[in-house]
Tab-separated table of C-alpha atoms and ligand atoms in Angstrom:
chain	number	residue	atom	x	y	z
A	3	UNK	CA	-0.076	0.217	0.063
A	4	UNK	CA	2.557	2.676	0.847
A	5	UNK	CA	4.815	1.300	-2.120
A	6	UNK	CA	2.534	1.886	-4.295
A	7	UNK	CA	2.715	5.185	-2.586
A	8	UNK	CA	5.639	5.679	-3.137
A	9	UNK	CA	4.839	5.263	-7.372
A	10	UNK	CA	2.314	7.953	-7.924
A	11	UNK	CA	3.985	10.404	-5.476
A	12	UNK	CA	7.284	9.987	-7.934
A	13	UNK	CA	5.144	9.601	-11.160
A	14	UNK	CA	3.363	12.272	-10.157
A	15	UNK	CA	6.457	14.244	-9.870
A	16	UNK	CA	7.821	12.947	-12.797
A	17	UNK	CA	5.011	15.027	-15.087
A	18	UNK	CA	6.347	18.568	-13.332
A	19	UNK	CA	4.317	18.569	-10.294
A	20	UNK	CA	5.210	19.935	-7.089
A	21	UNK	CA	3.273	17.872	-4.160
A	22	UNK	CA	3.436	20.357	-1.412
A	23	UNK	CA	4.068	17.747	1.572
A	24	UNK	CA	5.925	15.025	0.034
A	25	UNK	CA	6.442	12.098	2.886
A	26	UNK	CA	10.400	11.234	4.307
A	27	UNK	CA	10.822	8.181	2.890
A	28	UNK	CA	14.035	7.260	4.213
A	29	UNK	CA	14.597	6.988	7.855
A	30	UNK	CA	17.094	9.632	9.153
A	31	UNK	CA	19.238	6.727	12.049
A	32	UNK	CA	20.304	4.211	9.815
A	33	UNK	CA	19.730	5.428	5.791
A	34	UNK	CA	17.368	2.919	4.993
A	35	UNK	CA	14.431	3.428	2.588
A	36	UNK	CA	11.322	2.333	4.677
A	37	UNK	CA	8.831	-0.472	2.721
A	38	UNK	CA	6.425	-0.784	4.512
A	39	UNK	CA	4.954	-1.207	8.217
A	40	UNK	CA	7.624	1.779	9.399
A	41	UNK	CA	6.836	3.707	12.547
A	42	UNK	CA	7.575	7.221	13.307
A	43	UNK	CA	8.318	10.480	14.834
A	44	UNK	CA	7.678	14.203	14.579
A	45	UNK	CA	9.668	17.041	15.418
A	46	UNK	CA	9.987	19.974	14.510
A	47	UNK	CA	6.609	20.145	12.286
A	48	UNK	CA	8.319	17.620	10.541
A	49	UNK	CA	6.756	14.078	10.659
A	50	UNK	CA	9.838	11.391	9.896
A	51	UNK	CA	9.950	7.929	9.486
A	52	UNK	CA	10.839	4.825	10.915
A	53	UNK	CA	12.021	1.406	10.225
A	54	UNK	CA	11.902	0.083	13.352
A	55	UNK	CA	10.844	1.592	17.478
A	56	UNK	CA	14.438	1.518	18.320
A	57	UNK	CA	15.952	3.705	15.095
A	58	UNK	CA	12.762	5.957	16.577
A	59	UNK	CA	13.877	5.570	20.371
A	60	UNK	CA	17.896	6.677	18.963
A	61	UNK	CA	16.207	9.275	16.689
A	62	UNK	CA	14.060	10.840	19.778
A	63	UNK	CA	16.904	10.802	22.096
A	64	UNK	CA	19.460	12.834	20.272
A	65	UNK	CA	17.711	14.584	16.826
A	66	UNK	CA	19.473	16.455	16.411
A	67	UNK	CA	21.861	14.254	15.268
A	68	UNK	CA	20.619	12.640	12.748
A	69	UNK	CA	19.577	15.605	11.461
A	70	UNK	CA	21.354	18.660	9.141
B	24	ZN	ZN1	16.508	2.617	10.890
C-alpha cells in the first residue's frame, strides 16, 4: 500500500507537479528506505519515518544528531 503511494508520488513528480506535503521516506537514523510497516515521529513540525522502534528511539533521544 505505501509502496504504491511512493510510486504514485514519483509519477506525479515526473509529470512536473509539485507536492506540498512530501513525506520523508528515508530513515534518518540508518538511511534505509522505508518500505512498509514503518513508525513515525514528529520533530519541529516535520514528520520523520523509521524502519523500526529502535531507530525511532535513537532519533527521539537526539534528533539534531541525525538532521543537518
Ligand atoms: Zn532504521
